mmCIF file of C-alpha atoms and ligand atoms in Angstrom:
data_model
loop_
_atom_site.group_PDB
_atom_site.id
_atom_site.type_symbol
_atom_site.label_atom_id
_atom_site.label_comp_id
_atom_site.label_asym_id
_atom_site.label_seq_id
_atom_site.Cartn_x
_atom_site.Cartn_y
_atom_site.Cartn_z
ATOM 1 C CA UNK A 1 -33.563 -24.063 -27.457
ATOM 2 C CA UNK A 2 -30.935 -21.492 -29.077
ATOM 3 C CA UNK A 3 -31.097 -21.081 -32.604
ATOM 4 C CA UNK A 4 -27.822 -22.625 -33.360
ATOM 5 C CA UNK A 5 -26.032 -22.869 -37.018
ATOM 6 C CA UNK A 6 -23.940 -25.184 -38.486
ATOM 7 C CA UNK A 7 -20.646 -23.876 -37.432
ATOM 8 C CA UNK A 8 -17.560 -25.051 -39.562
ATOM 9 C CA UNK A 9 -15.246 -21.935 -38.149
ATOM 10 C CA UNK A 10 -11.890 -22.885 -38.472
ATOM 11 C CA UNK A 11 -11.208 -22.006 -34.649
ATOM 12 C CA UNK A 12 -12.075 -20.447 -32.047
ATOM 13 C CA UNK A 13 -14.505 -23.849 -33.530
ATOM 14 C CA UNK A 14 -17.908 -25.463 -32.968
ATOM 15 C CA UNK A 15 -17.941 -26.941 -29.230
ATOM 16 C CA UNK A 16 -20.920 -29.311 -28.320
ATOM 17 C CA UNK A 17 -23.769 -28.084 -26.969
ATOM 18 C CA UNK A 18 -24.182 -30.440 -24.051
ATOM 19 C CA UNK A 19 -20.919 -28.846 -22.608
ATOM 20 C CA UNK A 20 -22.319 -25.122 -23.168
ATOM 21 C CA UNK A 21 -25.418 -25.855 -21.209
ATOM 22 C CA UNK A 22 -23.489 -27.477 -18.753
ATOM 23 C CA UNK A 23 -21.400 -24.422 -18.274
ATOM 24 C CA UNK A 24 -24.924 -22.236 -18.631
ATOM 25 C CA UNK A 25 -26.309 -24.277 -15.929
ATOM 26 C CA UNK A 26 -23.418 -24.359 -13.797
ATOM 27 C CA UNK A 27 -22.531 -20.310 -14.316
ATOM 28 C CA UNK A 28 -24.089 -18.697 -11.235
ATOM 29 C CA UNK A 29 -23.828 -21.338 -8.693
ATOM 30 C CA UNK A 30 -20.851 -24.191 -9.102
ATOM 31 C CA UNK A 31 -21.390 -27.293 -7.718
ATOM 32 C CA UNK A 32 -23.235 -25.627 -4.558
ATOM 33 C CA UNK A 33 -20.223 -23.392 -3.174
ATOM 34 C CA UNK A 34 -22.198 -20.401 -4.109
ATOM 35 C CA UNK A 35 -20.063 -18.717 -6.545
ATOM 36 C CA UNK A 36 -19.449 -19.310 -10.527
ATOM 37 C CA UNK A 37 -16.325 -20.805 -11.506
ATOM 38 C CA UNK A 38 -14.765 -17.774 -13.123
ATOM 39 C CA UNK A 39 -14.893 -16.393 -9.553
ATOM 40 C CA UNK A 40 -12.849 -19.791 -7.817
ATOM 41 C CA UNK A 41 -9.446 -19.276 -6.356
ATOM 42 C CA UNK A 42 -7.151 -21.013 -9.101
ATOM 43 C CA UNK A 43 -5.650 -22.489 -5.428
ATOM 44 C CA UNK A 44 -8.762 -23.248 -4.116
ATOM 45 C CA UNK A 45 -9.948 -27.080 -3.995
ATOM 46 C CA UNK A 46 -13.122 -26.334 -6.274
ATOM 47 C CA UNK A 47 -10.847 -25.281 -9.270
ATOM 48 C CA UNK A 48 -8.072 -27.698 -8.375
ATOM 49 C CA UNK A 49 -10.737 -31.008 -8.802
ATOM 50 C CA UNK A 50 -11.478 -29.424 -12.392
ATOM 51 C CA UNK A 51 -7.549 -28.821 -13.240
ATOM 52 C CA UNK A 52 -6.429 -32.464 -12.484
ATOM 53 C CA UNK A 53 -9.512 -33.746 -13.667
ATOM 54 C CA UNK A 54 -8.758 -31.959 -17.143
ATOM 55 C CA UNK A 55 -5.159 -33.032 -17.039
ATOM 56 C CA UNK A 56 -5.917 -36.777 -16.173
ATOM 57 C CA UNK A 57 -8.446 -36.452 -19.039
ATOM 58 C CA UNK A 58 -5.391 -35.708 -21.443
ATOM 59 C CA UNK A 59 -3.373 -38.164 -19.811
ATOM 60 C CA UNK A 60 -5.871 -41.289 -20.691
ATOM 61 C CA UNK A 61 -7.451 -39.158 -24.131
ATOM 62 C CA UNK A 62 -3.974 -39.696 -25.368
ATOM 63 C CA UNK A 63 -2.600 -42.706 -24.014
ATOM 64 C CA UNK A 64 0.431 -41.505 -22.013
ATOM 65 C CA UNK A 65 2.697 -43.288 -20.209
ATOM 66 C CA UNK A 66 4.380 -41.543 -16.683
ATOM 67 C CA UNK A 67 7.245 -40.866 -18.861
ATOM 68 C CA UNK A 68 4.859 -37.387 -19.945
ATOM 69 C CA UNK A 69 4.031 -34.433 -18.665
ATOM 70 C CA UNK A 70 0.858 -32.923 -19.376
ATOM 71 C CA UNK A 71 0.943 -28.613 -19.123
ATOM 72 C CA UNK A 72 -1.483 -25.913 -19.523
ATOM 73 C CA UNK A 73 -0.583 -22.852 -20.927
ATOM 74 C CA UNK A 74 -1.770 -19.485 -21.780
ATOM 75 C CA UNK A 75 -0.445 -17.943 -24.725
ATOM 76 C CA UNK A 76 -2.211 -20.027 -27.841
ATOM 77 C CA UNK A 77 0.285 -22.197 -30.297
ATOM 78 C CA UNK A 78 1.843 -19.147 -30.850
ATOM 79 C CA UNK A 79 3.517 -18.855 -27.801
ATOM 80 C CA UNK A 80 4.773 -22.425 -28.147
ATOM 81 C CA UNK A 81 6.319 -21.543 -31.479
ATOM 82 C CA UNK A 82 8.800 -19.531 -28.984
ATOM 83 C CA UNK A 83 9.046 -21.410 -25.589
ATOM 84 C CA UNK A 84 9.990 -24.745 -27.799
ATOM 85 C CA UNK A 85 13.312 -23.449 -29.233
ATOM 86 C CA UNK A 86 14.086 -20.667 -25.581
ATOM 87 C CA UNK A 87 13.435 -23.924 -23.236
ATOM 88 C CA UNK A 88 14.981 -26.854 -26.176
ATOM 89 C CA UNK A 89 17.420 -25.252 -28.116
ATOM 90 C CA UNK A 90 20.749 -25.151 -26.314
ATOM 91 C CA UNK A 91 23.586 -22.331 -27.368
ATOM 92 C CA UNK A 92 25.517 -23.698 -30.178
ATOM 93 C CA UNK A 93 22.967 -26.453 -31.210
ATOM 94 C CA UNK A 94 20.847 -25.870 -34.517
ATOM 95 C CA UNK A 95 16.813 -27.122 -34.927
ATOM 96 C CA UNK A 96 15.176 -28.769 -37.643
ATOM 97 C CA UNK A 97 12.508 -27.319 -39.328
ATOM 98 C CA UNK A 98 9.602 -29.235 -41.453
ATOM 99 C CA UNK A 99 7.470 -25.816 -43.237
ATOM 100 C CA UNK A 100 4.133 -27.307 -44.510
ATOM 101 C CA UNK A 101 2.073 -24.165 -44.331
ATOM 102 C CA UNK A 102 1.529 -20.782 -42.522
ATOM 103 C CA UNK A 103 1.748 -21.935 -39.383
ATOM 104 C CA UNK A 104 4.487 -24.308 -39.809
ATOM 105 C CA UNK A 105 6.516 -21.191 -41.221
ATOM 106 C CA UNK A 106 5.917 -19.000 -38.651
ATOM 107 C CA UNK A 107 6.862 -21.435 -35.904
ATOM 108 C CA UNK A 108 10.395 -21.678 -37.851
ATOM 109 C CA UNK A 109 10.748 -17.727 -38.198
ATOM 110 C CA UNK A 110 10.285 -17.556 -34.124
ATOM 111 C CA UNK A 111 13.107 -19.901 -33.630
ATOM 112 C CA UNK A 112 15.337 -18.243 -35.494
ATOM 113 C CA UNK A 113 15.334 -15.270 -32.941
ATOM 114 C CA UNK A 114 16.762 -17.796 -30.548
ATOM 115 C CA UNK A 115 19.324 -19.342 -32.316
ATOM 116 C CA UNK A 116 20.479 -21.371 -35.330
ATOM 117 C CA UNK A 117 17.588 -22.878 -37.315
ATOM 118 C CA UNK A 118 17.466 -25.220 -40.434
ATOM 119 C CA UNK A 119 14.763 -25.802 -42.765
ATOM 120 C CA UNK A 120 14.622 -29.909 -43.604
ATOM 121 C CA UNK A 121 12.615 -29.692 -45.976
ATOM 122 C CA UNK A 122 9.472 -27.154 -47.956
ATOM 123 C CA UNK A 123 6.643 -27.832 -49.873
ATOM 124 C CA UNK A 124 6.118 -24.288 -50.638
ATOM 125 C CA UNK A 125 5.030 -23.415 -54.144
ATOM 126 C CA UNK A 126 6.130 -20.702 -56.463
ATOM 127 C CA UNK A 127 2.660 -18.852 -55.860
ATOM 128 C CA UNK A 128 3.156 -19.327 -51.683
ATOM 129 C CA UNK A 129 0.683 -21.738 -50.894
ATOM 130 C CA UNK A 130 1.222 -25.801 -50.280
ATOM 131 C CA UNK A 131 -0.501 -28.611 -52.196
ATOM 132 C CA UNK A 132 1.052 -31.435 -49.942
ATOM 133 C CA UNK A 133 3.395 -32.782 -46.990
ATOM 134 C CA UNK A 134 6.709 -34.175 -47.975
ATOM 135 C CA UNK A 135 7.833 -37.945 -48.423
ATOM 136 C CA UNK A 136 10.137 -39.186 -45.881
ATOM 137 C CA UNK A 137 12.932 -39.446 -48.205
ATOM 138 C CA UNK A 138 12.622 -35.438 -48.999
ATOM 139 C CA UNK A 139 13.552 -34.629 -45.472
ATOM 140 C CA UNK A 140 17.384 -33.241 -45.215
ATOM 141 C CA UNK A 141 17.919 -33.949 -41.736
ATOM 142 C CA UNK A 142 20.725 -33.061 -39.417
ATOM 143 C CA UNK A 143 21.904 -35.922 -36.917
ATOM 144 C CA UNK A 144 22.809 -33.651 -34.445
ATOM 145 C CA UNK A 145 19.989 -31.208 -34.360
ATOM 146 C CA UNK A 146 18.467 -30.851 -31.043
ATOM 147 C CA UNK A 147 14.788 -31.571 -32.308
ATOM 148 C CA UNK A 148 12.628 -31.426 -35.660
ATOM 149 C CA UNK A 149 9.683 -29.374 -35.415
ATOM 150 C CA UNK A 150 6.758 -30.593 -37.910
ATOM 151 C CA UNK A 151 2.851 -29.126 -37.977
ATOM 152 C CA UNK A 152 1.001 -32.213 -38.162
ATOM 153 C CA UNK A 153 -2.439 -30.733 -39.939
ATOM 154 C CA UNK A 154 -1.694 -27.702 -42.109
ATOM 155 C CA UNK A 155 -5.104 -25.277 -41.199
ATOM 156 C CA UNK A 156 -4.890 -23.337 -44.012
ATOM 157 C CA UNK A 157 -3.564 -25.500 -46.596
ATOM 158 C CA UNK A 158 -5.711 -28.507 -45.986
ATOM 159 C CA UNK A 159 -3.058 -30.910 -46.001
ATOM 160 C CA UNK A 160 -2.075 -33.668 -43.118
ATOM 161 C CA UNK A 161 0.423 -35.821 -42.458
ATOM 162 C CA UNK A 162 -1.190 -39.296 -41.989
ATOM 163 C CA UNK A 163 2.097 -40.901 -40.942
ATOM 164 C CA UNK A 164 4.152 -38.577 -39.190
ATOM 165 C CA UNK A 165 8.554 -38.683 -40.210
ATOM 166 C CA UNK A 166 10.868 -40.854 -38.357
ATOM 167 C CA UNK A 167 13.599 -38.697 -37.001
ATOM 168 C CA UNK A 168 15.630 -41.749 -35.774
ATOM 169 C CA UNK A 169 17.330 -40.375 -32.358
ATOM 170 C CA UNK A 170 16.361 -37.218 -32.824
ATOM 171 C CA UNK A 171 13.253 -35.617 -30.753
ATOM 172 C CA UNK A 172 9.799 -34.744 -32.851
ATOM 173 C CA UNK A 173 8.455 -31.789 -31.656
ATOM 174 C CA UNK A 174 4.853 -31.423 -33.471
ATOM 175 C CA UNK A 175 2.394 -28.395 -33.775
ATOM 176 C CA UNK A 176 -1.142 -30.739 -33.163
ATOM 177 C CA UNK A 177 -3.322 -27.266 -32.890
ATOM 178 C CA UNK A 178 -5.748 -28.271 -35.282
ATOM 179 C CA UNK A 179 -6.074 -32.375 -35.305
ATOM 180 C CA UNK A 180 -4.831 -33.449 -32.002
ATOM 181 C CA UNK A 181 -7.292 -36.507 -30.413
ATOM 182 C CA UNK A 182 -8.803 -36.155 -34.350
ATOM 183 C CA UNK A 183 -7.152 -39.434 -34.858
ATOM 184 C CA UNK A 184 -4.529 -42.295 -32.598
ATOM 185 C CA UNK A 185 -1.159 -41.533 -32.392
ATOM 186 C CA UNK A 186 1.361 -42.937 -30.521
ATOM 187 C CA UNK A 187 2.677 -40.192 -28.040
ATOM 188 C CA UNK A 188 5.335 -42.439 -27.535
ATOM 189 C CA UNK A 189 6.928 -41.070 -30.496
ATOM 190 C CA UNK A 190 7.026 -37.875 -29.533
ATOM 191 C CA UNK A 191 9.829 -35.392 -27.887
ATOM 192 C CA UNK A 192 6.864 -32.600 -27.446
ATOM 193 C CA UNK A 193 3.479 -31.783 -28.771
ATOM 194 C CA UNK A 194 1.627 -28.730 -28.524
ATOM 195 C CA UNK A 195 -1.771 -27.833 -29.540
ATOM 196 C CA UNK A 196 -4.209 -24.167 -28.893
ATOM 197 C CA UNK A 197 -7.489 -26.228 -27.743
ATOM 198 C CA UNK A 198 -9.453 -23.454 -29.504
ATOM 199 C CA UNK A 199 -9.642 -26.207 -33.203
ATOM 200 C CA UNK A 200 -9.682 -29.653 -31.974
ATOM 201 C CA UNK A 201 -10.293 -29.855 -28.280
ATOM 202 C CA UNK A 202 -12.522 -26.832 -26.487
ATOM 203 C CA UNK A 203 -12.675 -22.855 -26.340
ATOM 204 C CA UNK A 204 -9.745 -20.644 -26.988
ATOM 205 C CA UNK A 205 -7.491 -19.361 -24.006
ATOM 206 C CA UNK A 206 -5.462 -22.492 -23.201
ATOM 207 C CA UNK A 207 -2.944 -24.344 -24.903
ATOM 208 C CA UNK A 208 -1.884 -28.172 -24.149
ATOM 209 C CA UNK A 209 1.673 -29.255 -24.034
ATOM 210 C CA UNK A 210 2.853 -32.786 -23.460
ATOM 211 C CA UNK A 211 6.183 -33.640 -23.101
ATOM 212 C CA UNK A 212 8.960 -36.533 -22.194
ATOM 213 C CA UNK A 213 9.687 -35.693 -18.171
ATOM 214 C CA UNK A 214 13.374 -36.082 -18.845
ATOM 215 C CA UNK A 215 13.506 -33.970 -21.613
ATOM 216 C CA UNK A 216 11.988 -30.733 -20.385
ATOM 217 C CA UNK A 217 13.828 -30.872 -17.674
ATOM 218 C CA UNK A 218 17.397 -30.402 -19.681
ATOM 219 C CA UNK A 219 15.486 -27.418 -20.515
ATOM 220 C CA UNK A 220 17.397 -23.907 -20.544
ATOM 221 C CA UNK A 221 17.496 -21.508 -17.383
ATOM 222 C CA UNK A 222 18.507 -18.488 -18.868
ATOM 223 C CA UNK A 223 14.887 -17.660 -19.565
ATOM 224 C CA UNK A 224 12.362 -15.517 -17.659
ATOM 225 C CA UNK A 225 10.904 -18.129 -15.603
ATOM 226 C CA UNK A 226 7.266 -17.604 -17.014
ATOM 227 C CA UNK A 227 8.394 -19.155 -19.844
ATOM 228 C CA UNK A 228 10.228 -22.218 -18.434
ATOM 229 C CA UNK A 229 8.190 -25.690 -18.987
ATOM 230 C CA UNK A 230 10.344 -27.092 -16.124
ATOM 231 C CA UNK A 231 8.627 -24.236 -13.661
ATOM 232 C CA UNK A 232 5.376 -25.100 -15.213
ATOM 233 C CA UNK A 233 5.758 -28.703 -14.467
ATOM 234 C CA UNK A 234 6.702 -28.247 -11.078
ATOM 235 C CA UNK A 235 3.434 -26.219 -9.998
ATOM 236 C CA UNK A 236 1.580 -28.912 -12.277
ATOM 237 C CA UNK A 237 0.286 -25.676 -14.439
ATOM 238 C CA UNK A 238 -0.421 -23.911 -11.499
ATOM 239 C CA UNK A 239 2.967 -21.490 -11.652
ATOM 240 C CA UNK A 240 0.365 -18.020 -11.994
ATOM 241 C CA UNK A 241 -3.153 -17.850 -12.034
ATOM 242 C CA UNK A 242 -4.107 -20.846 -14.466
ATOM 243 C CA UNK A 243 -7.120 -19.831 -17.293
ATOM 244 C CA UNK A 244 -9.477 -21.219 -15.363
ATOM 245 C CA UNK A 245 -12.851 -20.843 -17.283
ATOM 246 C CA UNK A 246 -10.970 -22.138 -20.288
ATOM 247 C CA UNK A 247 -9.839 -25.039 -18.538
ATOM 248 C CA UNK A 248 -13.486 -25.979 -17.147
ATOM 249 C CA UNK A 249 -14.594 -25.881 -20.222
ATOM 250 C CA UNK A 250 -11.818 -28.008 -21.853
ATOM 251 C CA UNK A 251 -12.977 -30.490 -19.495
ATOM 252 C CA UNK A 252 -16.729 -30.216 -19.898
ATOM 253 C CA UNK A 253 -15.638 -31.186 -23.489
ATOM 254 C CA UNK A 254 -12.882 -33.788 -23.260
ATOM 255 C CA UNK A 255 -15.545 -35.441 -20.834
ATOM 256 C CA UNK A 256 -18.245 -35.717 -23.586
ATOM 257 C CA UNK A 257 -15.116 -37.327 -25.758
ATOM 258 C CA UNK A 258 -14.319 -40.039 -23.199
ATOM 259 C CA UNK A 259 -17.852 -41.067 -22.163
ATOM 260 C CA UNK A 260 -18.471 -41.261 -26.374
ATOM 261 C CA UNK A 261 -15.576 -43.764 -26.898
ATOM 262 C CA UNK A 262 -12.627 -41.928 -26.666
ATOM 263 C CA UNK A 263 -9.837 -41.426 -29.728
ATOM 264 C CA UNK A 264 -11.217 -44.759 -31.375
ATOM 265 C CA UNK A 265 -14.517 -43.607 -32.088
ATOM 266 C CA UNK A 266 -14.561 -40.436 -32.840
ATOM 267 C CA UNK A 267 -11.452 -40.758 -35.442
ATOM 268 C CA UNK A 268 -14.095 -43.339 -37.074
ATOM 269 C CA UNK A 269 -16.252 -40.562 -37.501
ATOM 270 C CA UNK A 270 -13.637 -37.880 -38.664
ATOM 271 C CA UNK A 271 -12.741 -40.363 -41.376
ATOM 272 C CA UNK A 272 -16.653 -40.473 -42.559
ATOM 273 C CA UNK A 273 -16.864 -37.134 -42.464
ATOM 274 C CA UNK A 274 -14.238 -36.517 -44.519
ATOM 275 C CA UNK A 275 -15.128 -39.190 -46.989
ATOM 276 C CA UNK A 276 -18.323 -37.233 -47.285
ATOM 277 C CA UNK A 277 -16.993 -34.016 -48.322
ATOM 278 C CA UNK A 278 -13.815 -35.414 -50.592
ATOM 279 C CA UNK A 279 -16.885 -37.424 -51.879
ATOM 280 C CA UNK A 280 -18.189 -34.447 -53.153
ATOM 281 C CA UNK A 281 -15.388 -32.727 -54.468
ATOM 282 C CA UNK A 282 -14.081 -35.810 -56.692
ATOM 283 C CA UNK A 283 -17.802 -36.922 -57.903
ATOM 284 C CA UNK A 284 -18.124 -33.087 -59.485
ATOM 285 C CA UNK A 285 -15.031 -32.297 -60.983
ATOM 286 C CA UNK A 286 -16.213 -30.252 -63.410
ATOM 287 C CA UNK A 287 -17.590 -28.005 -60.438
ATOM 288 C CA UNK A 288 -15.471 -28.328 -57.320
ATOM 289 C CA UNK A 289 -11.490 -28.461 -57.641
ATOM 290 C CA UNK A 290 -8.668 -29.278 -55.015
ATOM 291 C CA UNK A 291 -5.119 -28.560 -55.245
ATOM 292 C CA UNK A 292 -3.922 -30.560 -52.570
ATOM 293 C CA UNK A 293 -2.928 -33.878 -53.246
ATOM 294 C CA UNK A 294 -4.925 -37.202 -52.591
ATOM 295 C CA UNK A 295 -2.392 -38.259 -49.917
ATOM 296 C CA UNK A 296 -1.635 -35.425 -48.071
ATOM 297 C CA UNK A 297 -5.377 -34.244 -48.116
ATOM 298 C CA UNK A 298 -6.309 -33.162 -44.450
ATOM 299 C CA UNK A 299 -9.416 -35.132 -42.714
ATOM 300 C CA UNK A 300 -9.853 -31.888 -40.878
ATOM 301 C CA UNK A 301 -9.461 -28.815 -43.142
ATOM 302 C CA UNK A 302 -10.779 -30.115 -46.426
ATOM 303 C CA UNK A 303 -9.963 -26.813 -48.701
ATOM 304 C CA UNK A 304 -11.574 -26.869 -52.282
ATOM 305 C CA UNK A 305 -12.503 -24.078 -54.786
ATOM 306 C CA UNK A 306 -15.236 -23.825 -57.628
ATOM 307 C CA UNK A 307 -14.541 -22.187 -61.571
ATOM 308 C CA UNK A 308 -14.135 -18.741 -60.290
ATOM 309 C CA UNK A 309 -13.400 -16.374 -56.794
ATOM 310 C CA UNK A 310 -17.094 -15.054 -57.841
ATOM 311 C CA UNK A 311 -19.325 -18.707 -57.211
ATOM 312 C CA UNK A 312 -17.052 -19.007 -54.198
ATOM 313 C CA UNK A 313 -18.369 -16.053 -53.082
ATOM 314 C CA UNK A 314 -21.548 -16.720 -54.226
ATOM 315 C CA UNK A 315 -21.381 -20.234 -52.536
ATOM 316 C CA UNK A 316 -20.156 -18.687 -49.050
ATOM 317 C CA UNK A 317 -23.221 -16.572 -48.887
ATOM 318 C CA UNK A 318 -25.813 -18.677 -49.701
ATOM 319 C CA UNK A 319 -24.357 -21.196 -47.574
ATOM 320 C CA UNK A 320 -25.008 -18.703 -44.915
ATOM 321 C CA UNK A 321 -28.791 -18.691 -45.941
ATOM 322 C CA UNK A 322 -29.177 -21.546 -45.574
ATOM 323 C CA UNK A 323 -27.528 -22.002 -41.853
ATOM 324 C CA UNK A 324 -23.818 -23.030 -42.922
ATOM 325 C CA UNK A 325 -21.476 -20.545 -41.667
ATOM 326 C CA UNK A 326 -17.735 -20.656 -41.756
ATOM 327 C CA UNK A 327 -16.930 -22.284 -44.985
ATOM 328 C CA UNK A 328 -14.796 -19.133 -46.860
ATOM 329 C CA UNK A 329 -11.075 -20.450 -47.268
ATOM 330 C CA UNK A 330 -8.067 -18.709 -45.729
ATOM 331 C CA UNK A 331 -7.493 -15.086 -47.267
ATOM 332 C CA UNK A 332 -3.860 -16.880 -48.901
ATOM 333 C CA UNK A 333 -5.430 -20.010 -50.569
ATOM 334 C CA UNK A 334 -8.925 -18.904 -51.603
ATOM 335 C CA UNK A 335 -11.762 -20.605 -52.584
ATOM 336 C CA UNK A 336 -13.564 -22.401 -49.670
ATOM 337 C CA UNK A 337 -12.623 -24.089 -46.609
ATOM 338 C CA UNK A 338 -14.993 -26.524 -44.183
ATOM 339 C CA UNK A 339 -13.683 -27.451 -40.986
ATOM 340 C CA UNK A 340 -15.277 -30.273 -39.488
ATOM 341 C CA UNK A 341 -13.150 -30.894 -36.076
ATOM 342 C CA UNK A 342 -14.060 -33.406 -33.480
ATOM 343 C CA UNK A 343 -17.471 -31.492 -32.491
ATOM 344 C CA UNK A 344 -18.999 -31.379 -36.105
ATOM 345 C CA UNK A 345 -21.069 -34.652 -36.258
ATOM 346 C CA UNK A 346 -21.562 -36.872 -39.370
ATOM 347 C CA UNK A 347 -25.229 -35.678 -39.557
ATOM 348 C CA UNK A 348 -24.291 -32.078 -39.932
ATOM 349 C CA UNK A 349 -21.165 -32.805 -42.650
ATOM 350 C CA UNK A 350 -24.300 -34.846 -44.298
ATOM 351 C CA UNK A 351 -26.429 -31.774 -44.197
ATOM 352 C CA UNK A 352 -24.215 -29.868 -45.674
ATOM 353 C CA UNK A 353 -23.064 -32.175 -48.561
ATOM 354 C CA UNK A 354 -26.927 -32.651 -49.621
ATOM 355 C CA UNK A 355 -27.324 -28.747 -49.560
ATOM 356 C CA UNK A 356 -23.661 -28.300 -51.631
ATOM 357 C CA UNK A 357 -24.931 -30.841 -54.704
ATOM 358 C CA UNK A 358 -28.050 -28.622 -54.734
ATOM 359 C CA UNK A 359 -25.943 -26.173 -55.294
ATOM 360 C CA UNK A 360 -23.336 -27.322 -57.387
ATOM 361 C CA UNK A 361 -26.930 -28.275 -59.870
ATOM 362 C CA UNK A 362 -28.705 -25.031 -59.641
ATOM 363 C CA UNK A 363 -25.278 -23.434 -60.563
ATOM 364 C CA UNK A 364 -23.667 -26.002 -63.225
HETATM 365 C C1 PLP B 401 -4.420 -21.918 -35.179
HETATM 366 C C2 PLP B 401 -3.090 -22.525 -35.265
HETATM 367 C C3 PLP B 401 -1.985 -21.955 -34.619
HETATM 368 C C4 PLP B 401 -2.063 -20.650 -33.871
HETATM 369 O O1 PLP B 401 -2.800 -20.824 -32.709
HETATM 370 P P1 PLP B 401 -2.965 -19.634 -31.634
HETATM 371 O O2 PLP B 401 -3.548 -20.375 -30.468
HETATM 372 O O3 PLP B 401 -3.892 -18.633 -32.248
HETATM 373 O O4 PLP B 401 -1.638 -19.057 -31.350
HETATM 374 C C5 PLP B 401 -0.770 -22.605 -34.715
HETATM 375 N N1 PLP B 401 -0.648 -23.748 -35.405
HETATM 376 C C6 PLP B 401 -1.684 -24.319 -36.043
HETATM 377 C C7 PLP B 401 -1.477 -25.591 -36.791
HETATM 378 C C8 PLP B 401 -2.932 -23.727 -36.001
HETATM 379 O O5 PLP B 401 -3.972 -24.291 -36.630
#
C-alpha cells in the first residue's frame, strides 16, 4: 500500500482512501464501457448515472425537502461570493453582511461591486484577525434587506457558529465551504448555501449550491447566462460541460458517508475529535494558547499557538517527521492550525494528540 501521511491540509483536504482506490481501480476501464471516466460524454448515460447519483446523494446527506435545488458548479466558493448578490440582489435593494473572518470579508467586498451592501455586524479585532462569532443580539439587521450572508465555519480563524442567527423573514444565505455535512442542520432554514467540496466533502473543482426552488427563480436576468442559477437549474447542472472527474469523485466520497451512517454519525465523531485536540490545548496552558473563544471555537479548524513563532515552527517541522503534515496556521493568524474535516478519523486526531504531549514535554 501507498505510504500515506496524516494529512490535516486545510483544503484541497484528506479524502478517504477507499474512494481513491476506487477511482485507481476504476481509471482505465469504467464500469466496462472501455474508456475512463474523465473521457465520458458529460451527456452521455455513463456520466449522467454518476451526476444524479451525486446530486440525490446531497439531496438525502442533507435532508432536503422538494422545495431545494441541489447545483453543481465550477468556480470554487469564490465564485459564489459573486453569483449570490448578481442572481439575489435586485437594483435598489441592499444585502446584509455577517464578516467573521477572511472569507466572510471577501464574500462582502464582491457584493459590493453589484450593488448596495451592509455590514450587520464584525468581530474583527484591532490587529485584523477574529477571536469569535457574534451573539444574536449584536446583529444590526435591516428588515428589508434582500438576504444576510453569514460564513458558518471561519477556516482561518477557527471559529464556528454552533447555532446559526435567526433572520426572521429575511433569507440566510451561508458560506458552508469548510463544515458543511460536519454536523445536522436544518436546510429548512436556509435561503441558499454554498460550499467548495475541496474542505468538507471531496476533491477540489466543484462547488455545491442548494437553494429554495422559488427563490432562485426571482433571480436576476440581466446577467451573462453562465452565471444564472435559474439556467443551471434548468439543465440540472448540466448547462456546459459539468466537472466531471470532480463530481465522480464527490460521489465515491459522499457514498462512503452514507453507507457509514450519514450526518448523525460522523458529526459524533467530529465532536470527539475535537474534544481531543481542545483537550490538549486547555490541559497545557502553560504550553499551548488559543485566542478564540470557548463558544465560538470551530470543531473543524481548531487554531492554537505555543510561547513563541519559533516552537511553532519548530513544532510544524517535527510534526512533519514524524508523518503529520499540514498543521502550520494561516499566514494572518499564526501559530498552528489542524484541520480534521469529515475524512480525518478519531484514530488519527488520537495519533496526533499522543505525539503533540510528547512534544509539548520534551519542549516544556
Ligand atoms: C476555502 C474557502 C473559500 C474559498 O473556496 P474556493 O473554492 O477556493 O473559492 C470560501 N469560504 C470558505 C469558508 C472557505 O473555507
Amino acid at each position: 500500500m501507498a505510504n500515506r501521511v496524516i494529512n490535516f491540509n486545510p483544503g484541497p483536504a484528506a479524502l478517504p482512501l477507499e474512494a481513491l482506490e476506487r477511482a485507481q481501480r476504476e481509471l482505465l476501464d469504467f464500469e466496462g464501457t472501455g474508456m475512463s471516466i474523465l473521457e465520458h460524454s458529460h451527456r452521455g448515460k455513463d456520466y449522467e448515472r454518476v451526476h444524479v447519483e451525486t446530486i440525490g446523494l446531497l439531496r438525502e446527506l442533507c435532508g432536503l425537502s422538494d422545495d431545494y435545488q441541489v447545483l453543481l458548479l465550477q468556480g470554487g466558493a469564490s465564485q459564489q461570493f459573486a453569483m449570490v448578490p448578481m442572481n439575489l440582489l435586485p437594483v435598489g435593494r441592499s444585502a446584509d453582511y455577517v464578516v467573521t473572518g477572511a472569507f466572510a470579508k471577501k464574500a462582502y467586498a464582491e457584493s459590493q461591486f453589484i450593488g448596495k451592501t451592509r455590514i450587520a455586524a464584525t468581530t474583527e479585532d484591532a490587529d485584523g484577525t477574529f477571536r469569535r462569532v457574534p451573539k444574536q443580539h449584536e446583529l444590526q439587521l435591516d428588515p428589508n434587506a434582500a438576504y444576510v450572508h453569514v460564513c458558518s465555519n471561519n477556516t482561518i480563524m477557527g471559529t464556528e457558529y454552533h447555532v446559526l442567527p435567526d433572520t426572521g423573514s429575511v433569507p440566510l444565505v451561508v458560506d458552508m465551504s469548510s463544515d458543511i455535512l460536519s454536523q445536522k442542520r436544518d436546510f429548512s432554514r436556509f435561503g441558499l448555501v454554498y460550499a467548495g467540496a475541496q474542505k468538507n466533502l471531496g476533491p477540489s473543482g466543484v462547488a455545491v449550491v442548494i437553494a429554495r426552488k422559488a427563490w432562485l427563480a426571482e433571480g436576476r436576468e440581466d446577467i451573462p447566462k453562465i452565471f444564472r442559477y435559474k439556467e443551471h437549474a434548468k439543465e440540472n447542472s448540466l448547462f456546459n460541460t459539468a466537472p466531471t472527474f470532480s463530481i465522480y469523485l464527490l460521489r465515491n466520497a459522499l457514498s462512503i458517508l452514507k453507507r457509514e451512517g450519514g450526518v448523525d454519525a460522523i458529526e459524533q465523531r467530529n465532536r470527539k475529535k475535537a474534544a481531543l485536540l481542545y483537550g490538549l490545548v486547555d490541559e497545557n496552558p502553560e504550553f499551548f494558547y488559543t485566542k478564540v473563544e470557548r463558544e465560538s471555537r470551530s470543531i473543524m479548524n481548531p487554531v492554537f499557538r505555543l510561547r513563541t513563532p519559533e516552537l511553532d515552527a519548530k513544532m510544524v517541522a517535527e510534526a512533519k517527521e514524524a508523518g503529520f503534515v499540514g498543521i502550520k496556521g494561516h499566514k494572518l493568524v499564526g501559530g498552528l492550525r489542524i484541520s480534521i474535516y469529515n475524512w480525518i478519523t478519531e484514530e488519527q486526531v488520537a495519533q496526533f494528540v499522543e505525539w503533540a504531549r510528547q512534544f509539548a514535554r520534551r519542549n516544556a
